[in-house]
Short mmCIF file of C-alpha atoms and ligand atoms in Angstrom, two decimals:
data_model
loop_
_atom_site.label_atom_id
_atom_site.label_comp_id
_atom_site.label_asym_id
_atom_site.label_seq_id
_atom_site.Cartn_x
_atom_site.Cartn_y
_atom_site.Cartn_z
CA UNK A 545 -0.04 0.25 -0.52
CA UNK A 546 1.28 3.37 -0.52
CA UNK A 547 1.85 6.52 1.77
CA UNK A 548 -1.23 8.19 3.07
CA UNK A 549 -2.65 11.53 4.18
CA UNK A 550 -4.54 11.25 7.28
CA UNK A 551 -5.97 13.93 9.48
CA UNK A 552 -4.77 14.15 12.35
CA UNK A 553 -8.23 14.73 14.53
CA UNK A 554 -8.50 11.69 16.36
CA UNK A 555 -12.85 12.42 15.96
CA UNK A 556 -11.57 12.80 11.96
CA UNK A 557 -8.91 10.46 10.74
CA UNK A 558 -9.88 10.35 7.25
CA UNK A 559 -7.80 9.12 4.54
CA UNK A 560 -6.45 11.08 0.92
CA UNK A 561 -4.35 9.51 -1.23
CA UNK A 562 -0.60 10.63 -1.15
CA UNK A 563 -0.67 12.90 -4.07
CA UNK A 564 -3.96 14.85 -3.45
CA UNK A 565 -2.97 18.93 -2.73
CA UNK A 566 -4.15 19.54 0.33
CA UNK A 567 -2.94 21.40 3.38
CA UNK A 568 -6.42 21.01 5.62
CA UNK A 569 -8.59 18.25 6.37
CA UNK A 570 -10.56 19.04 3.99
CA UNK A 571 -13.02 17.29 5.83
CA UNK A 572 -12.97 18.59 9.08
CA UNK A 573 -10.16 21.55 8.75
CA UNK A 574 -7.63 19.78 11.02
CA UNK A 575 -4.07 19.13 10.55
CA UNK A 576 -3.01 16.40 7.63
CA UNK A 577 0.20 13.64 8.60
CA UNK A 578 1.99 11.20 6.64
CA UNK A 579 1.40 7.89 7.59
CA UNK A 580 2.95 4.28 6.11
CA UNK A 581 0.60 1.23 5.70
CA UNK A 582 3.68 -0.95 4.91
CA UNK A 583 6.33 -2.36 7.28
CA UNK A 584 9.30 -0.53 7.46
CA UNK A 585 12.35 -3.03 6.94
CA UNK A 586 13.43 -4.76 10.26
CA UNK A 587 15.47 -2.22 12.78
CA UNK A 588 19.43 -3.96 11.72
CA UNK A 589 19.15 -3.78 7.97
CA UNK A 590 18.10 -0.15 8.31
CA UNK A 591 20.83 0.52 10.68
CA UNK A 592 22.93 -0.46 8.95
CA UNK A 593 22.11 0.52 5.35
CA UNK A 594 21.76 3.97 6.75
CA UNK A 595 25.06 3.83 8.49
CA UNK A 596 26.83 2.52 5.04
CA UNK A 597 25.15 4.97 2.81
CA UNK A 598 27.50 7.66 4.59
CA UNK A 599 31.04 5.72 2.34
CA UNK A 600 28.69 6.85 -0.62
CA UNK A 601 29.30 9.27 -3.19
CA UNK A 602 25.63 8.91 -4.37
CA UNK A 603 23.92 12.20 -3.65
CA UNK A 604 20.56 10.82 -2.48
CA UNK A 605 23.33 9.02 0.29
CA UNK A 606 25.07 11.80 1.05
CA UNK A 607 22.20 13.47 2.32
CA UNK A 608 21.51 13.41 5.95
CA UNK A 609 17.88 13.77 4.82
CA UNK A 610 17.42 11.05 1.46
CA UNK A 611 20.02 8.87 3.61
CA UNK A 612 17.20 8.49 6.07
CA UNK A 613 14.62 7.64 2.95
CA UNK A 614 13.06 3.98 4.56
CA UNK A 615 12.00 6.45 7.69
CA UNK A 616 9.85 8.95 4.73
CA UNK A 617 8.78 7.04 1.99
CA UNK A 618 6.42 9.06 0.80
CA UNK A 619 8.00 8.69 -2.73
CA UNK A 620 7.32 6.06 -5.71
CA UNK A 621 10.40 6.82 -7.36
CA UNK A 622 13.62 9.95 -6.70
CA UNK A 623 13.40 11.83 -9.94
CA UNK A 624 11.71 14.47 -8.11
CA UNK A 625 14.46 14.99 -5.42
CA UNK A 626 16.75 18.50 -5.15
CA UNK A 627 19.44 17.91 -2.26
CA UNK A 628 21.73 20.54 -1.26
CA UNK A 629 23.21 17.57 0.90
CA UNK A 630 21.17 19.35 3.54
CA UNK A 631 20.80 17.75 6.81
CA UNK A 632 24.97 16.03 8.12
CA UNK A 633 24.96 18.36 11.08
CA UNK A 634 27.07 17.48 13.69
CA UNK A 635 26.51 16.53 17.11
CA UNK A 636 28.95 19.06 19.86
CA UNK A 637 29.99 18.36 22.89
CA UNK A 638 30.39 22.50 24.97
CA UNK A 639 30.92 21.70 28.69
CA UNK A 640 30.65 25.65 29.02
CA UNK A 641 27.45 25.63 27.40
CA UNK A 642 26.71 22.19 30.19
CA UNK A 643 28.40 24.17 33.60
CA UNK A 644 26.43 27.75 32.26
CA UNK A 645 22.92 24.74 32.76
CA UNK A 646 23.92 23.43 35.39
CA UNK A 647 24.48 20.26 33.97
CA UNK A 648 27.14 17.76 33.70
CA UNK A 649 27.16 17.02 30.14
CA UNK A 650 25.66 18.85 27.07
CA UNK A 651 25.31 18.14 23.42
CA UNK A 652 24.11 20.49 20.69
CA UNK A 653 22.97 19.18 17.27
CA UNK A 654 23.68 22.07 15.27
CA UNK A 655 20.69 22.68 12.79
CA UNK A 656 22.57 25.96 12.06
CA UNK A 657 25.11 23.89 9.52
CA UNK A 658 22.54 23.32 6.72
CA UNK A 659 22.90 24.94 3.17
CA UNK A 660 20.58 28.13 4.15
CA UNK A 661 21.96 28.32 7.71
CA UNK A 662 18.89 27.01 8.93
CA UNK A 663 16.75 23.43 10.00
CA UNK A 664 14.53 23.88 7.54
CA UNK A 665 16.40 22.49 4.28
CA UNK A 666 15.85 19.33 6.35
CA UNK A 667 11.71 19.49 5.38
CA UNK A 668 12.39 21.73 2.60
CA UNK A 669 13.97 19.53 0.22
CA UNK A 670 10.81 17.50 0.60
CA UNK A 671 8.48 19.81 0.33
CA UNK A 672 9.85 20.46 -3.27
CA UNK A 673 10.35 17.47 -4.00
CA UNK A 674 6.18 17.24 -3.68
CA UNK A 675 5.74 19.69 -5.44
CA UNK A 676 7.61 18.16 -8.35
CA UNK A 677 6.25 15.57 -8.52
CA UNK A 678 3.10 16.73 -8.33
CA UNK A 679 3.85 19.37 -11.51
CA UNK A 680 3.59 22.57 -9.65
CA UNK A 681 5.71 25.23 -11.56
CA UNK A 682 5.60 27.65 -8.20
CA UNK A 683 6.34 27.27 -4.69
CA UNK A 684 5.44 29.55 -1.70
CA UNK A 685 5.04 31.22 1.24
CA UNK A 686 4.45 33.59 3.64
CA UNK A 687 7.70 34.80 5.86
CA UNK A 688 10.00 36.89 5.97
CA UNK A 689 12.45 34.62 8.35
CA UNK A 690 14.56 30.49 7.28
CA UNK A 691 11.56 29.25 6.11
CA UNK A 692 11.84 31.58 2.71
CA UNK A 693 15.83 31.67 2.78
CA UNK A 694 15.42 28.26 2.78
CA UNK A 695 12.39 27.64 0.71
CA UNK A 696 14.19 30.19 -2.25
CA UNK A 697 17.28 27.86 -2.39
CA UNK A 698 15.77 24.88 -2.75
CA UNK A 699 13.21 26.11 -4.88
CA UNK A 700 15.50 27.77 -7.18
CA UNK A 701 17.74 24.54 -7.37
CA UNK A 702 14.59 21.95 -8.98
CA UNK A 703 14.09 24.94 -11.39
CA UNK A 704 10.58 26.39 -9.50
CA UNK A 705 9.71 29.76 -9.09
CA UNK A 706 10.41 30.20 -5.09
CA UNK A 707 7.22 33.26 -4.83
CA UNK A 708 7.52 34.94 -0.87
CA UNK A 709 5.21 36.80 0.68
CA UNK A 710 6.16 39.53 3.03
CA UNK A 711 3.35 40.42 5.70
CA UNK A 712 3.47 44.25 5.74
CA UNK A 713 5.75 46.12 8.45
CA UNK A 714 7.41 42.83 9.57
CA UNK A 715 11.40 42.20 7.60
CA UNK A 716 13.90 40.45 8.86
CA UNK A 717 16.45 41.48 6.44
CA UNK A 718 19.21 38.86 6.59
CA UNK A 719 17.01 36.07 6.20
CA UNK A 720 15.82 38.14 3.33
CA UNK A 721 18.50 39.09 2.12
CA UNK A 722 19.02 35.01 1.27
CA UNK A 723 15.46 35.00 -0.24
CA UNK A 724 16.16 37.69 -3.16
CA UNK A 725 20.01 36.53 -3.54
CA UNK A 726 18.15 32.79 -4.12
CA UNK A 727 16.37 34.36 -6.51
CA UNK A 728 12.77 34.45 -4.95
CA UNK A 729 10.32 36.67 -6.56
CA UNK A 730 9.01 38.62 -3.36
CA UNK A 731 5.55 40.69 -3.19
CA UNK A 732 5.33 42.97 0.38
CA UNK A 733 1.55 42.97 0.70
CA UNK A 734 -0.24 45.58 2.69
CA UNK A 735 -2.18 42.35 4.38
CA UNK A 736 -1.27 40.75 7.86
CA UNK A 737 0.30 37.06 7.96
CA UNK A 738 -3.45 35.47 7.63
CA UNK A 739 -4.91 37.67 4.99
CA UNK A 740 -2.30 37.13 2.91
CA UNK A 741 -2.36 33.72 3.45
CA UNK A 742 -5.84 34.00 2.55
CA UNK A 743 -5.18 35.49 -0.39
CA UNK A 744 -2.32 32.44 -1.82
CA UNK A 745 -4.40 29.95 -1.15
CA UNK A 746 -7.42 31.50 -3.27
CA UNK A 747 -4.94 32.10 -6.13
CA UNK A 748 -2.82 28.70 -5.66
CA UNK A 749 -4.81 26.69 -7.46
CA UNK A 750 -5.06 28.35 -10.81
CA UNK A 751 -1.65 29.63 -10.89
CA UNK A 752 -0.43 26.24 -10.14
CA UNK A 753 1.04 27.33 -6.99
CA UNK A 754 2.21 24.90 -4.25
CA UNK A 755 2.47 26.36 -0.43
CA UNK A 756 5.24 25.47 1.60
CA UNK A 757 4.26 27.01 4.98
CA UNK A 758 4.95 25.56 8.35
CA UNK A 759 2.19 23.28 8.34
CA UNK A 760 3.52 21.40 5.15
CA UNK A 761 3.09 17.77 5.93
CA UNK A 762 5.95 16.60 3.42
CA UNK A 763 8.27 19.51 5.73
CA UNK A 764 7.15 18.04 8.60
CA UNK A 765 8.07 14.21 7.14
CA UNK A 766 11.85 15.54 6.60
CA UNK A 767 12.17 17.31 9.83
CA UNK A 768 12.24 13.32 11.04
CA UNK A 769 15.34 12.90 9.61
CA UNK A 770 16.81 15.74 12.32
CA UNK A 771 16.17 12.74 15.03
CA UNK A 772 17.01 10.03 12.34
CA UNK A 773 20.21 11.40 11.77
CA UNK A 774 21.06 12.63 16.61
CA UNK A 775 20.00 8.61 17.22
CA UNK A 776 22.11 7.45 14.29
CA UNK A 777 25.01 9.16 15.50
CA UNK A 778 24.31 8.62 19.31
CA UNK A 779 25.06 4.46 18.03
CA UNK A 780 20.87 5.07 18.47
CA UNK A 781 21.20 5.32 22.16
CA UNK A 782 18.41 7.96 23.38
CA UNK A 783 18.73 10.86 25.41
CA UNK A 784 17.47 11.08 28.32
CA UNK A 785 16.01 14.53 27.50
CA UNK A 786 15.94 17.01 23.79
CA UNK A 787 15.17 20.39 23.59
CA UNK A 788 14.09 22.68 21.27
CA UNK A 789 12.45 25.61 20.64
CA UNK A 790 9.02 26.18 19.87
CA UNK A 791 7.48 28.86 17.60
CA UNK A 792 4.68 27.35 15.20
CA UNK A 793 5.58 24.59 16.60
CA UNK A 794 6.48 22.32 13.38
CA UNK A 795 9.27 20.68 14.17
CA UNK A 796 8.05 19.81 17.76
CA UNK A 797 5.90 17.63 15.71
CA UNK A 798 7.62 16.10 13.57
CA UNK A 799 10.61 15.32 16.14
CA UNK A 800 7.91 13.29 18.66
CA UNK A 801 6.18 12.02 15.26
CA UNK A 802 9.89 10.70 14.66
CA UNK A 803 10.64 9.20 18.15
CA UNK A 804 7.31 7.49 18.49
CA UNK A 805 7.67 6.06 15.23
CA UNK A 806 11.26 4.68 15.24
CA UNK A 807 10.51 3.45 18.45
CA UNK A 808 7.97 1.57 16.89
CA UNK A 809 10.79 0.08 14.73
CA UNK A 810 13.03 -1.42 17.09
CA UNK A 811 15.25 1.23 15.93
CA UNK A 812 15.51 3.12 19.79
CA UNK A 813 14.47 1.41 23.03
CA UNK A 814 12.65 4.37 24.87
CA UNK A 815 11.35 7.67 23.94
CA UNK A 816 13.33 10.63 25.07
CA UNK A 817 11.50 13.94 26.78
CA UNK A 818 10.86 16.23 24.72
CA UNK A 819 11.50 19.90 26.50
CA UNK A 820 9.90 22.38 24.31
CA UNK A 821 11.31 26.46 25.02
CA UNK A 822 9.32 29.64 24.24
CA UNK A 823 9.78 33.00 24.22
CA UNK A 824 7.86 34.95 27.30
CA UNK A 825 6.25 37.61 25.47
CA UNK A 826 5.12 34.63 22.61
CA UNK A 827 4.55 31.37 24.34
CA UNK A 828 1.23 30.30 24.09
CA UNK A 829 2.27 27.29 23.83
CA UNK A 830 3.90 27.14 27.92
CA UNK A 831 0.68 28.44 28.72
CA UNK A 832 -1.49 25.68 27.63
CA UNK A 833 0.44 23.13 29.50
CA UNK A 834 -0.58 24.85 32.07
CA UNK A 835 -3.57 25.68 31.99
CA UNK A 836 -6.37 23.48 32.96
CA UNK A 837 -8.32 23.48 29.68
CA UNK A 838 -6.21 22.25 26.83
CA UNK A 839 -8.78 22.04 23.81
CA UNK A 840 -8.64 25.21 23.15
CA UNK A 841 -5.04 27.38 22.77
CA UNK A 842 -5.89 31.17 23.28
CA UNK A 843 -3.41 33.32 21.03
CA UNK A 844 -0.90 36.16 21.98
CA UNK A 845 -2.40 39.23 20.21
CA UNK A 846 0.90 41.00 19.51
CA UNK A 847 4.25 38.37 20.06
CA UNK A 848 7.08 40.07 21.67
CA UNK A 849 10.38 38.64 20.97
CA UNK A 850 14.04 39.64 19.59
CA UNK A 851 13.83 36.01 18.57
CA UNK A 852 11.96 37.12 15.58
CA UNK A 853 12.24 32.64 14.28
CA UNK A 854 9.81 32.28 17.67
CA UNK A 855 8.00 35.15 17.45
CA UNK A 856 4.90 33.11 17.15
CA UNK A 857 1.56 34.06 18.53
CA UNK A 858 -0.84 31.58 16.98
CA UNK A 859 1.52 28.14 16.31
CA UNK A 860 -0.08 26.05 13.60
CA UNK A 861 0.31 23.03 14.76
CA UNK A 862 -0.03 23.30 18.50
CA UNK A 863 -2.55 20.02 18.23
CA UNK A 864 0.02 17.87 17.22
CA UNK A 865 2.77 19.38 19.39
CA UNK A 866 0.98 18.82 22.28
CA UNK A 867 -0.52 15.47 21.69
CA UNK A 868 4.24 14.76 21.80
CA UNK A 869 5.14 16.57 24.04
CA UNK A 870 2.53 14.68 26.51
CA UNK A 871 4.01 10.98 25.00
CA UNK A 872 7.19 12.32 25.57
CA UNK A 873 6.36 12.70 29.35
CA UNK A 874 7.50 16.34 28.03
CA UNK A 875 7.43 19.63 29.16
CA UNK A 876 7.33 23.49 27.89
CA UNK A 877 9.30 26.58 29.82
CA UNK A 878 9.55 30.05 28.88
CA UNK A 879 12.48 32.15 29.03
CA UNK A 880 12.71 36.11 29.04
CA UNK A 881 15.42 38.49 26.19
CA UNK A 882 17.93 38.39 28.93
CA UNK A 883 17.89 34.65 29.75
CA UNK A 884 18.18 34.25 26.10
CA UNK A 885 20.75 37.20 24.95
CA UNK A 886 22.72 35.41 27.64
CA UNK A 887 22.86 31.80 26.90
CA UNK A 888 23.28 32.57 23.28
CA UNK A 889 26.80 34.12 24.02
CA UNK A 890 27.25 31.63 25.96
CA UNK A 891 26.57 29.53 23.07
CA UNK A 892 29.31 32.12 20.73
CA UNK A 893 32.05 31.36 23.67
CA UNK A 894 32.09 27.95 23.80
CA UNK A 895 32.97 28.49 19.68
CA UNK A 896 29.60 27.23 18.31
CA UNK A 897 27.52 30.06 18.31
CA UNK A 898 23.54 30.43 17.08
CA UNK A 899 20.76 32.52 16.54
CA UNK A 900 18.49 33.98 19.15
CA UNK A 901 15.50 31.59 18.83
CA UNK A 902 18.18 28.98 19.47
CA UNK A 903 20.15 30.31 22.29
CA UNK A 904 16.27 29.59 24.30
CA UNK A 905 17.41 26.02 24.32
CA UNK A 906 20.99 26.68 26.70
CA UNK A 907 18.21 29.56 29.10
CA UNK A 908 15.37 26.07 29.36
CA UNK A 909 17.79 23.85 30.63
CA UNK A 910 19.41 26.34 32.88
CA UNK A 911 15.97 26.84 34.38
CA UNK A 912 14.71 23.26 34.49
CA UNK A 913 17.62 22.40 36.92
CA UNK A 914 17.67 24.75 38.71
CA UNK A 915 13.81 23.87 39.57
CA UNK A 916 14.52 20.46 39.82
CA UNK A 917 12.82 19.24 37.15
CA UNK A 918 15.80 18.09 34.64
CA UNK A 919 18.45 16.49 36.82
CA UNK A 920 21.97 17.87 36.69
CA UNK A 921 23.49 14.27 35.32
CA UNK A 922 20.89 13.77 32.34
CA UNK A 923 21.88 13.02 29.59
CA UNK A 924 20.81 15.69 27.14
CA UNK A 925 20.76 17.04 23.17
CA UNK A 926 19.76 20.16 23.06
CA UNK A 927 18.83 21.30 19.33
CA UNK A 928 20.44 24.63 18.04
CA UNK A 929 18.38 25.52 14.80
CA UNK A 930 19.72 28.00 13.34
CA UNK A 931 22.95 29.84 12.10
CA UNK A 932 24.56 32.75 14.51
CA UNK A 933 25.33 34.88 11.34
CA UNK A 934 21.22 34.64 10.72
CA UNK A 935 21.24 37.89 13.18
CA UNK A 936 24.54 39.83 13.17
CA UNK A 937 23.07 43.02 14.74
CA UNK A 938 21.54 41.37 16.85
CA UNK A 939 24.81 40.45 18.63
CA UNK A 940 27.10 43.12 17.70
CA UNK A 941 24.46 45.43 20.03
CA UNK A 942 24.53 43.18 23.06
CA UNK A 943 28.57 43.46 23.31
CA UNK A 944 28.14 46.60 23.20
CA UNK A 945 25.85 47.30 25.59
CA UNK A 946 22.99 48.54 22.90
CA UNK A 947 20.48 45.87 22.90
CA UNK A 948 17.24 46.71 24.11
CA UNK A 949 14.47 44.48 24.58
CA UNK A 950 10.73 44.89 22.81
CA UNK A 951 9.70 46.68 26.25
CA UNK A 952 12.57 48.77 25.39
CA UNK A 953 14.49 47.63 28.00
CA UNK A 954 17.94 47.09 27.84
CA UNK A 955 19.76 44.24 28.08
CA UNK A 956 22.99 43.60 30.58
CA UNK A 957 25.99 42.45 28.28
CA UNK A 958 26.52 39.91 31.05
CA UNK A 959 29.10 38.46 28.75
CA UNK A 960 29.64 41.39 26.61
CA UNK A 961 32.91 41.38 24.60
CA UNK A 962 33.07 44.68 23.52
CA UNK A 963 35.45 46.42 20.38
CA UNK A 964 38.29 47.71 22.03
CA UNK A 965 39.46 51.13 20.69
CA UNK A 966 42.90 51.55 20.66
CA UNK A 967 45.78 53.88 18.99
CA UNK A 968 48.07 54.05 16.39
CA UNK A 969 50.72 53.39 19.33
CA UNK A 970 52.94 50.59 20.29
CA UNK A 971 53.63 50.75 24.17
CA UNK A 972 49.47 52.14 24.46
CA UNK A 973 48.92 48.90 23.02
CA UNK A 974 51.25 46.95 24.73
CA UNK A 975 49.40 48.56 28.03
CA UNK A 976 46.19 47.24 26.73
CA UNK A 977 47.07 43.30 25.63
CA UNK A 978 48.39 43.18 28.69
CA UNK A 979 45.10 44.17 30.50
CA UNK A 980 43.38 41.80 28.79
C1 PLP B 296 11.92 28.31 12.25
C2 PLP B 296 12.96 27.89 13.02
C3 PLP B 296 12.08 28.04 14.71
C4 PLP B 296 11.15 27.58 15.39
O1 PLP B 296 10.43 26.33 14.60
P1 PLP B 296 9.08 25.89 14.29
O2 PLP B 296 8.89 24.55 13.80
O3 PLP B 296 8.13 26.65 14.39
O4 PLP B 296 8.39 25.38 15.77
C5 PLP B 296 13.35 27.97 15.66
N1 PLP B 296 14.16 28.53 15.16
C6 PLP B 296 14.71 28.71 14.01
C7 PLP B 296 15.61 29.57 13.64
C8 PLP B 296 14.03 28.44 13.11
O5 PLP B 296 13.92 28.50 11.90
ZN1 ZN B 297 -10.02 15.85 9.23
#
């Protein structure tokens, strides 16, 4: 039996052919997910096959996503695939960050090593492959962030036209610059995010446009490989915790699905607990887990955080993410702008570095160990979602003491590293060098 799309809602569970162009369930509006009715190959066989492909020169095998293709068998053949060798991201030990976080040891899975600098590439290679399989000529998203950068790169590499819709008055220049350079047609529309999405949905069918927004179930399939690759790199020993930032919660959904499926396939023997970390000014999912009624998420009307990748007031994937977090015995934490900024500088001092949203993980770990929820000797992997260079302006302002949170409150550069102005004079330079 081929792969299918199934409605995620328990009360519906409607099924649809994998080749139907759908974004939500046509019956109830629920989120969709890919399912695979056929039994997968035995775990031992898969482990050997996947490890063996690391020595291959075939493009598909060199991809850190398609190497694990038996884990996401939604295509009937691999002709539509274009790979930029996404995934293949390292596990990095970070003793200084561990100490800061109150842990004996801490490992970062650094998704910022991806071709366009974020984990969006893991999902986008799949989303674009599905677009080609469906015979689409254009792909689109509403974003100024890492999604648009990634979509632009993969669409252009695949010979499709990328179209990026920018909500009015909301531009993140670093990431937008990537979208322009990778050749996206960029449309700034005088409307907010939801209005544009509605417009684009109406136009999509007539114009042969395939939407690659966060709920796209094929992007979720690709992001599952972040967990598969992590387990492969750990010789299939599950950690106690996997920590990640939460915005639209697509990644939380993907990690949960991956862990469940790997357990069912016998690839791992237990589920790590998921710890999702949000920024205080954009923490509707954290609120949801702390409330008695979990049937409805209260959106944050004006989400605020300098960590723009997680500045999301109404996360679309929350029903999936809720199920996944609960299934792993996980937790959701929130952290302040100051905590994110300091944690980010600590990740930098490890020689690793990341963008602000990613640093929420270390800030969250510090809070969770202090609260006794995460034990100091726990085996923890934190996923750094984006590259340091995504947001250089934030960095310069932090180190020079000019960074202000969205309310205008100054952020203290507790780990600041200000450039020193020095005169053209050897004696004075010597004095300065001896002082530091
Ligand atoms: C997209 C993104 C996030 C948020 O991921 P969700 O799946 O929306 O929760 C976090 N960090 C970075 C760097 C991102 O690009
Ligand atoms: Zn449904």
